[in-house]
Coordinates of C-alpha atoms and ligand atoms in Angstrom, one line a residue:
Chain A
X287 CA 7.3 -13.5 6.4
X288 CA 9.4 -15.9 3.7
X289 CA 6.6 -16.0 1.2
X290 CA 7.1 -12.7 0.6
X291 CA 9.7 -13.1 -2.4
X292 CA 6.5 -15.0 -3.9
X293 CA 4.0 -12.8 -3.1
X294 CA 6.2 -9.9 -4.7
X295 CA 6.9 -11.7 -8.2
X296 CA 3.1 -12.5 -8.5
X297 CA 2.2 -9.0 -8.0
X298 CA 4.9 -8.4 -10.7
X299 CA 2.5 -11.2 -12.8
X300 CA 1.4 -8.9 -15.5
X301 CA 3.5 -5.6 -14.9
X302 CA 1.1 -3.1 -17.2
X303 CA -2.2 -4.1 -14.7
X304 CA -0.1 -3.9 -12.0
X305 CA 1.0 -0.8 -12.7
X306 CA -2.4 0.9 -13.5
X307 CA -4.1 -0.5 -10.7
X308 CA -1.1 1.0 -8.8
X309 CA -1.8 4.1 -10.6
X310 CA -5.2 4.1 -9.8
X311 CA -4.5 3.9 -5.9
X312 CA -2.2 6.6 -6.0
X313 CA -4.2 9.2 -7.5
X314 CA -6.7 8.1 -5.2
X315 CA -4.5 8.7 -2.0
X316 CA -3.3 11.7 -3.7
X317 CA -6.5 12.8 -3.3
X318 CA -6.9 11.9 -0.2
X319 CA -3.7 13.7 1.1
X320 CA -5.0 17.3 -0.5
X321 CA -8.4 16.9 0.6
X322 CA -7.4 16.6 4.0
X323 CA -4.7 18.6 3.9
X324 CA -7.2 21.3 3.0
X325 CA -10.0 20.4 4.9
X326 CA -7.4 20.6 7.7
X327 CA -6.7 23.7 6.9
X328 CA -10.3 25.2 7.7
X329 CA -10.7 23.6 10.3
X330 CA -7.2 24.6 12.2
X331 CA -8.0 28.1 11.2
X332 CA -10.4 27.8 13.9
X333 CA -8.7 25.5 16.2
X334 CA -6.0 27.7 16.4
X335 CA -8.0 31.0 16.8
X336 CA -8.1 32.4 20.4
X337 CA -11.5 32.3 22.1
X338 CA -10.6 35.1 24.2
X339 CA -9.3 37.4 21.3
X340 CA -12.0 39.5 19.3
X341 CA -11.5 40.8 16.1
X342 CA -13.1 44.5 14.8
X343 CA -13.6 44.8 11.1
X344 CA -15.7 47.3 9.1
X345 CA -19.6 46.4 9.2
X346 CA -19.9 46.6 5.5
X347 CA -16.5 45.3 3.9
X348 CA -13.8 43.5 5.9
X349 CA -11.6 45.7 2.6
X350 CA -12.9 49.1 4.5
X351 CA -10.7 50.4 6.9
X352 CA -11.9 52.0 10.6
X353 CA -10.1 55.0 12.0
X354 CA -7.4 55.1 14.3
X355 CA -9.9 56.8 16.5
X356 CA -11.6 54.1 17.5
X357 CA -8.8 52.4 19.2
X358 CA -8.7 54.7 22.5
X359 CA -12.2 54.1 22.6
X360 CA -12.5 50.1 21.9
X361 CA -9.7 50.0 24.9
X362 CA -11.9 51.6 27.2
X363 CA -15.0 49.5 26.4
X364 CA -15.6 47.4 29.6
X365 CA -14.1 43.9 29.7
X366 CA -11.4 44.6 26.5
X367 CA -7.9 44.1 28.3
X368 CA -5.8 44.9 25.0
X369 CA -5.7 46.4 21.7
X370 CA -3.7 46.5 18.6
X371 CA -4.8 47.0 15.2
X372 CA -3.5 45.8 11.4
X373 CA -3.8 46.7 8.0
X374 CA -3.1 44.8 4.8
X375 CA 0.0 46.4 3.0
X376 CA -0.3 43.8 0.1
X377 CA 2.9 44.1 -1.2
X378 CA 5.5 41.1 -2.9
X379 CA 9.0 40.6 -2.9
X380 CA 11.6 41.2 -5.9
X381 CA 8.1 39.4 -8.0
X382 CA 4.5 39.6 -8.4
X383 CA 4.4 35.9 -7.6
X384 CA 6.0 36.6 -4.3
X385 CA 3.2 37.7 -2.4
X386 CA 2.7 37.1 1.5
X387 CA 0.9 38.7 4.0
X388 CA 3.0 42.3 5.4
X389 CA 1.0 44.1 8.3
X390 CA 1.7 47.4 9.8
X391 CA 0.6 47.2 13.2
X392 CA 2.5 48.5 16.8
X393 CA 5.1 46.2 17.7
X394 CA 4.6 46.1 21.3
X395 CA 1.0 45.4 21.4
X396 CA 0.7 43.1 18.2
X397 CA 3.2 40.5 20.1
X398 CA 1.5 40.9 23.5
X399 CA -1.9 39.7 21.5
X400 CA -0.3 37.0 19.8
X401 CA 1.7 35.5 23.3
X402 CA 1.6 31.8 20.6
X403 CA 4.6 34.3 18.2
X404 CA 7.9 33.7 20.0
X405 CA 10.4 36.5 19.3
X406 CA 13.4 37.1 21.3
X407 CA 12.9 40.5 22.7
X408 CA 16.1 42.3 21.7
X409 CA 14.5 41.3 18.5
X410 CA 11.3 42.6 19.5
X411 CA 13.0 45.9 20.6
X412 CA 15.0 46.4 17.5
X413 CA 12.1 46.2 15.7
X414 CA 10.1 48.8 17.7
X415 CA 12.8 51.6 17.9
X416 CA 13.8 51.3 14.2
X417 CA 11.1 53.1 12.4
X418 CA 11.6 51.0 8.8
X419 CA 12.3 48.3 11.1
X420 CA 10.1 45.0 10.1
X421 CA 10.0 41.2 11.5
X422 CA 9.3 38.5 9.5
X423 CA 7.9 34.8 10.2
X424 CA 10.4 31.9 10.2
X425 CA 8.6 30.5 7.1
X426 CA 9.2 33.6 4.8
X427 CA 12.4 33.4 6.0
X428 CA 13.1 30.2 4.8
X429 CA 11.4 30.8 1.9
X430 CA 13.3 33.6 0.5
X431 CA 16.8 33.4 2.7
X432 CA 16.6 36.3 4.2
X433 CA 18.4 36.9 7.4
X434 CA 18.3 39.8 10.6
X435 CA 20.1 43.1 9.2
X436 CA 19.2 42.3 5.6
X437 CA 17.3 45.9 4.4
X438 CA 14.5 44.2 2.1
X439 CA 12.2 46.3 -0.8
X440 CA 8.7 45.7 -1.5
X441 CA 6.4 46.8 -4.0
X442 CA 2.8 47.7 -1.9
X443 CA 0.3 47.0 -5.1
X444 CA -2.3 49.6 -2.7
X445 CA 0.1 52.1 -1.2
X446 CA 2.2 54.5 -2.8
X447 CA 4.7 56.2 -0.5
X448 CA 5.5 59.6 -0.2
X449 CA 7.7 59.9 -2.9
X450 CA 5.2 59.0 -5.4
X451 CA 6.4 55.4 -6.2
X452 CA 5.5 51.8 -4.7
X453 CA 8.6 50.9 -3.6
X454 CA 9.0 50.6 0.2
X455 CA 12.1 49.6 2.2
X456 CA 12.2 47.8 5.6
X457 CA 15.0 46.6 8.0
X458 CA 14.6 43.6 8.9
X459 CA 15.1 43.3 13.0
X460 CA 14.1 39.6 13.6
X461 CA 12.4 36.4 13.3
X462 CA 9.6 34.9 14.6
X463 CA 8.0 31.7 14.7
X464 CA 5.1 29.9 16.1
X465 CA 5.3 26.7 18.1
X466 CA 1.9 25.2 16.8
X467 CA 2.3 23.6 13.7
X468 CA -0.9 24.8 12.5
X469 CA -0.4 28.4 13.2
X470 CA 1.3 30.1 10.4
X471 CA 4.7 32.2 10.3
X472 CA 4.2 33.0 6.5
X473 CA 3.8 37.0 7.2
X474 CA 5.9 40.2 7.9
X475 CA 5.1 43.0 10.6
X476 CA 6.1 46.5 10.0
X477 CA 5.9 50.3 12.0
X478 CA 2.5 51.4 12.0
X479 CA 4.1 55.0 12.4
X480 CA 6.6 54.5 9.5
X481 CA 3.5 53.6 7.5
X482 CA 0.7 56.0 8.4
X483 CA 3.5 58.5 8.0
X484 CA 4.8 57.9 4.3
X485 CA 1.3 56.9 2.8
X486 CA -0.1 58.7 0.2
X487 CA -3.4 58.9 1.0
X488 CA -5.6 56.2 4.1
X489 CA -4.1 58.6 6.9
X490 CA -5.6 57.9 9.9
X491 CA -7.3 54.7 9.8
X492 CA -6.4 50.7 10.4
X493 CA -7.6 47.5 8.9
X494 CA -9.1 45.9 11.7
X495 CA -8.8 45.7 15.4
X496 CA -7.4 42.9 17.5
X497 CA -8.5 42.6 20.9
X498 CA -8.6 40.5 24.0
X499 CA -11.2 40.4 26.5
X500 CA -10.4 40.4 30.2
X501 CA -10.3 36.7 31.7
X502 CA -14.0 35.8 32.4
X503 CA -15.6 38.3 30.6
X504 CA -18.7 37.6 27.6
X505 CA -16.9 37.7 25.0
X506 CA -20.1 38.4 23.1
X507 CA -21.5 41.1 25.7
X508 CA -18.0 42.9 24.8
X509 CA -18.4 42.0 21.0
X510 CA -21.6 43.4 21.4
X511 CA -20.9 46.9 23.4
X512 CA -18.2 47.6 21.2
X513 CA -20.7 47.7 17.9
X514 CA -23.2 50.0 19.4
X515 CA -20.5 52.6 20.4
X516 CA -20.1 52.8 16.8
X517 CA -23.5 52.2 15.6
X518 CA -24.8 55.1 13.1
X519 CA -21.4 56.2 12.7
X520 CA -20.1 56.3 9.0
X521 CA -17.7 53.3 10.1
X522 CA -20.2 50.9 12.0
X523 CA -17.9 48.2 12.6
X524 CA -18.8 44.2 13.2
X525 CA -17.0 42.5 16.0
X526 CA -16.6 38.6 16.5
X527 CA -14.3 35.9 18.1
X528 CA -11.2 34.8 16.0
X529 CA -13.0 31.5 15.7
X530 CA -16.4 33.1 14.5
X531 CA -14.2 34.9 12.3
X532 CA -12.2 32.2 10.9
X533 CA -15.3 29.6 10.6
X534 CA -17.0 32.6 8.3
X535 CA -13.9 32.8 6.2
X536 CA -14.3 29.2 5.5
X537 CA -17.7 29.3 4.7
X538 CA -17.6 31.0 1.8
X539 CA -16.1 27.7 0.1
X540 CA -19.3 25.8 1.7
X541 CA -19.5 22.7 3.1
X542 CA -16.2 21.7 2.6
X543 CA -15.8 18.6 4.8
X544 CA -19.5 16.8 3.0
X545 CA -17.7 17.5 -0.5
X546 CA -14.5 15.8 0.0
X547 CA -16.4 12.8 2.1
X548 CA -18.2 12.5 -0.8
X549 CA -15.6 12.4 -3.3
X550 CA -13.3 10.3 -1.5
X551 CA -16.6 7.9 -0.4
X552 CA -16.7 7.4 -5.0
X553 CA -13.0 7.7 -5.5
X554 CA -12.4 4.5 -3.2
X555 CA -15.9 2.6 -3.8
X556 CA -14.4 2.9 -7.4
X557 CA -10.6 1.9 -6.3
X558 CA -12.3 -1.1 -4.8
X559 CA -13.5 -2.2 -7.8
X560 CA -10.6 -1.9 -10.0
X561 CA -8.5 -3.4 -7.4
X562 CA -10.6 -6.3 -6.5
X563 CA -11.2 -6.9 -10.1
X564 CA -7.5 -7.0 -11.0
X565 CA -6.9 -9.5 -7.7
X566 CA -9.6 -11.7 -9.5
X567 CA -8.2 -11.7 -12.3
X568 CA -4.9 -12.3 -11.4
X569 CA -6.1 -15.7 -9.1
X570 CA -8.3 -16.7 -12.1
X571 CA -5.5 -16.9 -14.4
X572 CA -3.1 -19.0 -11.7
X573 CA -6.0 -21.7 -10.1
X574 CA -3.5 -24.3 -11.2
X575 CA -0.7 -22.7 -10.1
X576 CA -1.9 -22.0 -6.7
X577 CA -3.3 -26.2 -6.9
X578 CA 0.4 -26.5 -7.3
X579 CA 1.6 -24.9 -4.6
X580 CA -1.3 -26.5 -2.2
X581 CA -0.2 -29.9 -4.2
X582 CA 3.5 -29.1 -2.3
X583 CA 1.9 -29.0 0.9
X584 CA 1.4 -24.8 1.2
X585 CA -1.9 -25.3 3.4
X586 CA -5.2 -23.6 2.8
X587 CA -4.0 -20.5 5.3
X588 CA -1.2 -19.9 3.5
X589 CA -2.5 -19.7 0.1
X590 CA -5.2 -16.9 1.7
X591 CA -2.5 -15.3 3.2
X592 CA -0.4 -15.1 -0.2
X593 CA -3.8 -13.9 -2.6
X594 CA -4.1 -11.5 0.7
X595 CA -0.2 -10.1 1.0
X596 CA -0.8 -9.3 -3.2
X597 CA -3.7 -7.5 -2.9
X598 CA -2.3 -5.6 0.2
X599 CA 1.2 -4.7 -1.0
X600 CA -0.7 -3.4 -4.2
X601 CA -2.8 -1.0 -1.9
X602 CA 0.4 0.0 -0.4
X603 CA 2.8 0.9 -2.9
X604 CA -0.1 2.4 -4.6
X605 CA -1.2 4.4 -1.2
X606 CA 2.3 5.3 0.1
X607 CA 3.0 6.7 -3.1
X608 CA 0.3 9.1 -3.4
X609 CA 0.5 10.3 0.2
X610 CA 4.0 10.9 -0.5
X611 CA 3.2 12.5 -3.8
X612 CA 0.6 14.6 -1.3
X613 CA 2.5 15.2 1.2
X614 CA 5.2 16.9 -1.3
X615 CA 2.8 19.2 -3.1
X616 CA 1.1 20.5 0.6
X617 CA 4.2 21.4 1.3
X618 CA 4.7 23.0 -2.1
X619 CA 1.2 24.2 -1.8
X620 CA 2.2 25.3 1.9
X621 CA 4.9 27.7 1.1
X622 CA 2.8 29.6 -2.3
X623 CA -0.4 29.8 -0.3
X624 CA 0.5 29.4 3.1
X625 CA -0.1 33.4 3.9
X626 CA -3.6 33.1 2.5
X627 CA -4.8 29.6 3.9
X628 CA -2.5 29.6 7.1
X629 CA -2.0 26.0 8.4
X630 CA -2.4 24.0 5.2
X631 CA -0.4 21.2 6.6
X632 CA -1.1 17.1 6.3
X633 CA -1.7 15.8 10.2
X634 CA -0.3 12.6 10.9
X635 CA -3.9 11.2 12.0
X636 CA -4.7 11.4 8.2
X637 CA -1.1 9.9 7.2
X638 CA -2.6 7.2 9.7
X639 CA -5.6 7.0 8.4
X640 CA -4.7 6.9 5.2
X641 CA -2.5 3.7 6.2
X642 CA -5.4 2.0 7.5
X643 CA -7.8 2.7 4.5
X644 CA -4.6 1.2 2.6
X645 CA -4.9 -2.1 4.5
X646 CA -8.9 -2.4 5.0
X647 CA -9.0 -1.6 1.2
X648 CA -6.4 -4.8 0.5
X649 CA -8.5 -6.7 2.5
X650 CA -11.6 -6.0 1.1
X651 CA -10.0 -5.9 -2.6
X652 CA -8.7 -9.1 -2.1
X653 CA -11.0 -11.6 0.5
X654 CA -13.2 -13.2 -2.2
X655 CA -10.1 -13.8 -4.6
X656 CA -8.3 -15.1 -1.6
X657 CA -11.0 -17.5 -0.3
X658 CA -11.6 -19.1 -4.0
X659 CA -8.2 -19.7 -3.8
X660 CA -8.2 -21.5 -0.4
X661 CA -11.0 -23.4 -1.1
X662 CA -9.7 -25.1 -4.5
X663 CA -9.7 -28.4 -4.3
X664 CA -6.5 -29.7 -5.6
X665 CA -7.6 -32.9 -8.3
X666 CA -10.5 -30.7 -9.6
X667 CA -7.9 -27.4 -10.1
X668 CA -5.3 -29.7 -11.8
X669 CA -7.9 -31.7 -13.6
X670 CA -9.0 -28.7 -15.3
X671 CA -5.3 -26.9 -16.2
Chain B
X167 CA 12.3 -59.6 2.0
X168 CA 12.5 -55.9 1.5
X169 CA 10.0 -53.3 3.3
X170 CA 6.7 -52.0 2.4
X171 CA 6.3 -48.7 1.6
X172 CA 2.7 -47.9 0.7
X173 CA 0.1 -50.6 0.9
X174 CA -3.4 -50.4 -0.8
X175 CA -6.3 -52.4 0.6
X176 CA -10.2 -52.6 -0.8
X177 CA -10.2 -49.3 -2.1
X178 CA -12.6 -47.6 -3.6
X179 CA -13.0 -44.3 -5.2
X180 CA -16.8 -43.2 -6.5
X181 CA -17.6 -40.0 -8.1
X182 CA -21.4 -38.8 -8.1
X183 CA -21.6 -37.3 -11.1
X184 CA -25.6 -36.2 -11.4
X185 CA -27.7 -39.1 -10.6
X186 CA -25.4 -41.8 -11.6
X187 CA -22.5 -42.8 -9.2
X188 CA -19.3 -43.6 -11.0
X189 CA -17.1 -46.4 -9.3
X190 CA -13.6 -45.3 -11.1
X191 CA -11.7 -47.9 -8.6
X192 CA -13.0 -50.7 -7.2
X193 CA -12.0 -52.7 -3.8
X194 CA -8.4 -52.1 -5.2
X195 CA -5.3 -54.1 -3.6
X196 CA -1.6 -52.8 -4.2
X197 CA 1.4 -53.3 -2.4
X198 CA 4.6 -51.0 -3.0
X199 CA 7.6 -52.1 -1.6
X200 CA 10.7 -49.5 -0.6
X201 CA 12.4 -49.0 -3.7
X202 CA 9.9 -50.6 -6.6
X203 CA 9.6 -48.3 -9.6
X204 CA 5.9 -49.1 -11.3
X205 CA 4.7 -47.9 -14.3
X206 CA 0.5 -47.9 -14.8
X207 CA -0.9 -48.0 -18.2
X208 CA -4.4 -48.1 -18.8
X209 CA -6.7 -46.5 -21.1
X210 CA -7.8 -43.3 -20.4
X211 CA -10.6 -42.4 -18.2
X212 CA -10.1 -45.9 -16.3
X213 CA -9.0 -44.3 -12.6
X214 CA -4.8 -43.9 -13.2
X215 CA -4.6 -40.4 -12.2
X216 CA -7.3 -40.8 -9.8
X217 CA -5.0 -43.8 -8.1
X218 CA -1.8 -41.3 -8.2
X219 CA -4.3 -38.8 -6.2
X220 CA -5.0 -41.0 -3.6
X221 CA -1.4 -42.4 -3.4
X222 CA -0.4 -39.1 -2.6
X223 CA -2.7 -37.8 0.0
X224 CA -4.4 -35.3 -2.6
X225 CA -7.8 -37.4 -2.4
X226 CA -9.3 -39.6 0.4
X227 CA -10.7 -43.0 -1.0
X228 CA -14.9 -43.8 -0.7
X229 CA -13.7 -47.0 1.1
X230 CA -10.7 -48.9 2.0
X231 CA -7.3 -47.6 3.3
X232 CA -4.0 -46.2 2.1
X233 CA -1.3 -46.7 3.6
X234 CA 1.5 -45.1 3.4
X235 CA 5.0 -45.0 5.7
X236 CA 3.4 -45.0 9.0
X237 CA 0.6 -42.9 7.2
X238 CA -2.9 -43.7 7.3
X239 CA -3.9 -41.2 4.9
X240 CA -7.7 -42.1 4.1
X241 CA -8.0 -41.2 8.0
X242 CA -6.3 -38.1 7.9
X243 CA -7.9 -34.1 7.4
X244 CA -7.0 -31.8 4.6
X245 CA -4.2 -30.1 6.8
X246 CA -2.6 -33.1 8.3
X247 CA -2.6 -34.4 4.2
X248 CA -1.0 -30.9 3.5
X249 CA 1.7 -31.4 5.5
X250 CA 2.0 -35.0 4.8
X251 CA 2.8 -33.8 1.4
X252 CA 5.2 -31.9 1.8
X253 CA 7.7 -34.1 3.1
X254 CA 6.6 -37.3 2.2
X255 CA 5.8 -37.6 -1.7
X256 CA 6.8 -35.5 -4.5
X257 CA 4.9 -35.1 -7.5
X258 CA 5.8 -34.3 -11.0
X259 CA 3.3 -33.3 -13.7
X260 CA 2.7 -33.8 -17.4
X261 CA 2.9 -30.3 -17.5
X262 CA 5.2 -29.7 -15.3
X263 CA 3.4 -27.3 -13.6
X264 CA 6.1 -24.6 -12.5
X265 CA 5.7 -21.5 -11.1
X266 CA 6.1 -19.0 -14.1
X267 CA 6.9 -15.9 -12.5
X268 CA 9.8 -17.8 -10.1
X269 CA 13.2 -18.7 -11.4
X270 CA 14.2 -22.6 -12.0
X271 CA 16.1 -21.9 -8.3
X272 CA 13.4 -20.2 -6.8
X273 CA 10.5 -23.1 -7.9
X274 CA 13.1 -25.4 -6.5
X275 CA 13.2 -23.9 -3.0
X276 CA 9.8 -23.8 -3.1
X277 CA 8.4 -26.8 -1.1
X278 CA 12.0 -26.0 1.1
X279 CA 9.1 -22.8 2.3
X280 CA 7.4 -25.1 4.2
X281 CA 10.6 -26.3 6.2
X282 CA 12.3 -24.0 8.8
X283 CA 15.7 -24.0 6.4
X284 CA 17.0 -20.2 6.0
X285 CA 17.4 -18.5 2.9
X286 CA 21.0 -20.4 2.7
X287 CA 20.2 -23.5 3.2
X288 CA 17.2 -23.5 1.1
X289 CA 19.7 -22.1 -1.9
X290 CA 22.1 -24.8 -1.3
X291 CA 19.6 -27.2 -1.0
X292 CA 18.0 -26.3 -4.4
X293 CA 21.4 -26.1 -6.5
X294 CA 22.1 -29.6 -5.2
X295 CA 18.9 -31.0 -6.8
X296 CA 19.1 -29.0 -10.1
X297 CA 22.7 -30.3 -9.8
X298 CA 21.2 -33.8 -9.6
X299 CA 18.9 -32.9 -12.9
X300 CA 21.9 -32.1 -15.1
X301 CA 20.4 -28.6 -14.9
X302 CA 22.9 -26.4 -12.5
X303 CA 23.7 -24.6 -14.8
X304 CA 20.0 -22.7 -15.4
X305 CA 18.9 -21.8 -11.8
X306 CA 18.6 -18.6 -12.9
X307 CA 16.1 -19.1 -15.6
X308 CA 12.4 -18.4 -15.6
X309 CA 10.7 -21.5 -17.0
X310 CA 9.4 -19.7 -20.4
X311 CA 13.8 -20.1 -21.2
X312 CA 13.7 -23.6 -20.8
X313 CA 12.9 -26.2 -22.8
X314 CA 10.2 -28.4 -22.1
X315 CA 13.1 -31.6 -21.3
X316 CA 14.7 -28.5 -19.7
X317 CA 11.5 -27.6 -17.3
X318 CA 10.4 -31.1 -16.5
X319 CA 14.0 -31.5 -15.0
X320 CA 13.1 -28.4 -12.6
X321 CA 10.0 -30.2 -11.9
X322 CA 11.9 -33.3 -10.7
X323 CA 14.7 -31.2 -8.8
X324 CA 11.0 -29.4 -6.9
X325 CA 10.0 -33.5 -6.7
X326 CA 13.2 -34.3 -4.8
X327 CA 14.4 -31.2 -3.0
X328 CA 12.7 -32.4 0.2
X329 CA 14.3 -35.8 -0.4
X330 CA 10.4 -37.3 0.1
X331 CA 10.8 -41.4 -0.7
X332 CA 8.0 -41.5 -3.0
X333 CA 7.6 -39.8 -6.4
X334 CA 4.3 -40.0 -8.3
X335 CA 4.4 -39.1 -12.0
X336 CA 1.6 -38.5 -14.0
X337 CA 2.8 -39.0 -17.5
X338 CA 5.9 -37.7 -16.9
X339 CA 7.2 -37.7 -21.1
X340 CA 3.2 -37.5 -22.2
X341 CA 4.5 -33.6 -23.6
X342 CA 7.8 -34.9 -24.7
X343 CA 9.6 -35.8 -28.1
X344 CA 11.1 -39.4 -27.7
X345 CA 14.8 -38.5 -27.7
X346 CA 13.7 -36.1 -24.6
X347 CA 11.4 -38.4 -22.9
X348 CA 14.2 -41.1 -22.6
X349 CA 16.2 -38.7 -20.9
X350 CA 13.9 -38.3 -18.2
X351 CA 12.9 -41.3 -18.0
X352 CA 16.8 -42.1 -17.6
X353 CA 16.8 -39.6 -15.3
X354 CA 13.8 -41.4 -13.3
X355 CA 16.1 -44.2 -13.2
X356 CA 19.1 -43.1 -12.0
X357 CA 16.7 -41.5 -9.1
X358 CA 15.3 -44.8 -8.1
X359 CA 18.7 -46.8 -8.6
X360 CA 21.1 -44.6 -6.7
X361 CA 18.7 -42.1 -4.4
X362 CA 16.3 -44.9 -3.4
X363 CA 13.5 -43.3 -4.6
X364 CA 10.1 -45.4 -4.9
X365 CA 8.3 -44.3 -8.2
X366 CA 5.0 -44.8 -9.4
X367 CA 4.8 -43.8 -12.8
X368 CA 1.5 -43.6 -15.1
X369 CA 2.3 -43.5 -18.6
X370 CA 0.5 -44.3 -22.1
X371 CA 4.0 -44.9 -23.1
X372 CA 4.9 -48.8 -23.5
X373 CA 8.8 -47.4 -24.2
X374 CA 8.1 -45.3 -20.8
X375 CA 6.9 -48.7 -19.1
X376 CA 10.2 -50.5 -20.2
X377 CA 12.0 -48.1 -17.4
X378 CA 10.2 -49.4 -14.6
X379 CA 11.1 -52.6 -12.6
X380 CA 7.0 -53.5 -13.8
X381 CA 3.9 -52.2 -15.9
X382 CA 0.5 -52.7 -13.7
X383 CA -2.8 -52.8 -15.8
X384 CA -5.2 -50.7 -14.8
X385 CA -8.8 -51.7 -16.2
X386 CA -12.0 -51.4 -14.6
X387 CA -11.1 -50.0 -11.4
X388 CA -8.8 -52.5 -10.5
X389 CA -5.2 -53.3 -11.0
X390 CA -3.8 -56.3 -13.3
X391 CA -0.4 -57.2 -12.2
X392 CA 2.3 -58.0 -15.3
X393 CA 5.6 -58.3 -14.1
X394 CA 8.6 -56.9 -16.9
X395 CA 12.0 -58.1 -17.1
Ligands
LIG835 N1 -13.7 -35.1 -9.0 C1 -14.2 -35.9 -10.4 N2 -15.4 -36.0 -10.3 C2 -16.0 -36.7 -11.0 N3 -15.7 -37.4 -11.5 C3 -14.1 -37.5 -11.8 C4 -13.3 -36.7 -11.2 N4 -12.0 -37.0 -11.8 C5 -12.2 -38.2 -12.0 N5 -13.3 -38.4 -12.9 C6 -13.6 -39.6 -13.2 O1 -13.0 -40.8 -12.7 C7 -12.4 -41.4 -14.3 C8 -11.1 -41.5 -13.9 O2 -10.5 -40.5 -14.0 P1 -8.9 -40.4 -14.1 O3 -8.5 -39.1 -14.1 O4 -8.2 -41.3 -12.9 O5 -8.1 -40.9 -15.2 P2 -6.8 -42.2 -16.0 O6 -7.0 -43.0 -15.7 O7 -6.2 -40.9 -15.6 O8 -7.0 -41.0 -17.5 P3 -6.4 -40.4 -18.4 O9 -5.6 -41.6 -19.1 O10 -7.2 -39.5 -19.6 O11 -5.5 -39.5 -17.8 C9 -13.0 -40.2 -15.1 O12 -14.0 -41.3 -15.8 C10 -13.2 -38.8 -14.6 O13 -14.3 -39.0 -15.6
LIG836 MG1 -4.8 -38.6 -15.8

């Protein structure tokens, strides 16, 4: 690698041209990073989903509530091992921009249904015992600097409370986290009982139910049995596995994967043209310099290597910058919209793919100019200069 | 008797130009003793550069033998010639042919990249070469920051840095004014006399040829010798 100094100087021979090329590489890999993260988020929803967990929502719309009275009937359905419910609180913290998921639920039931969530048992107990208690995910705690013992206000955009105002207050009794890097902990849980007692309307309802089927039970049969029970009632239900629920959510955004692939294909094709053109110009304008290197005794192979390394270097500079910037934006996006699109995350496999693409594109863009440089005959090249 | 550094025997070089075969060199014989300083003159197109290319292992003869030191260049492969050149011959061109992206120092270090020397040893040797050509204080300058004469000095430093016995110069003063040309020629003379470099120099300038020990005239594919001083 003692030629690298020479390579590096040649990379910057035309600073503007190289910068523009690097910029286009940067944009391509930035796009790659963002699209990978988004594509991953949609797939992650389905991956994280637990096949033994079913979600019961109102048949017509997810937004319509279900009677709380359904709970015992669902629990009594054959094949159901445990059930809980949650509702959409729709609040924000301090500023309308600070939105994240908040769900009134039953503390013990909820954590029993989501074993992937970790919370110290004494915090869970404190949460269950305090009517105005709540627990927050680690991401929320970090984002707003909220600690256990804090009393925080939330403005609900949906639910006025008994005072007629929209201001609710909760005691943070614990912080939970999820061990799954694709799972989200960007939400808050509070006591349904307190919420139910103090909201002005909507009493006697919940947003949706979540249940776990008994090991070995047939998820489809259980789902059908539940929906049959409530058929022809004012609130019919639609029960599906969590995975199916996540997928139907993702399908609303169309075939993301295909679009991502098409866009990236076009971007990288253009990138190869741009970088390939840069490299062939760069070789064309220094034919005599390359001939001089050969005259001095540089082998054909090292001349090939020098030009190829230049091309790969340009790709790596732009690509790593783009990937880094993408990673940063994904971090920002994760904290801003993580509640709505949990699992937005740039996976290591995508970074490795990107690295492989950088090297591959570097070789593809540089190979023909490099071969031209390699095949140069000194006598002709010097005579032409 | 002095030792022979290079010997050309029955060397021909023909080029195919379309249907026509052009014989640039015809059955040429030349013996170059160690320590010689030869000027080669002759009309344009007479084959002077072709001759230098053969002596420097940049090209192979169509017929005949080119022996430099222990090496029979006419029988060597491209890659053998390439590594042979790196230690056995230094080239000096009319237009200097420095790499514009590298400083004088780094230009001079280039041939040493092909050796096993580490970075500091390369730098030390390049510095010595620059000192020899009188440009020790311009090491960090880029070629565009140097005059033509200075650029040619850097090129000479690059040619001698790996200490090859043979220097080949193709019109080294062709692009310089009289005064600068004389300085470069004096430098070549010093390299010949004090550093034991054998030099073959192509030139169109009779005054330049006066610096050599002898002048050969290249015409119609052969060399005519005429001793000078
Ligand atoms: N690669 C080549 N292919 C075909 N013909 C060539 C090639 N190289 C040189 N020639 C021909 O060989 C002849 C001698 O060329 P050469 O460059 O050796 O001349 P020269 O004596 O150095 O001339 P000048 O003084 O102009 O530099 C010329 O007629 C030239 O056209
Ligand atoms: Mg010539």
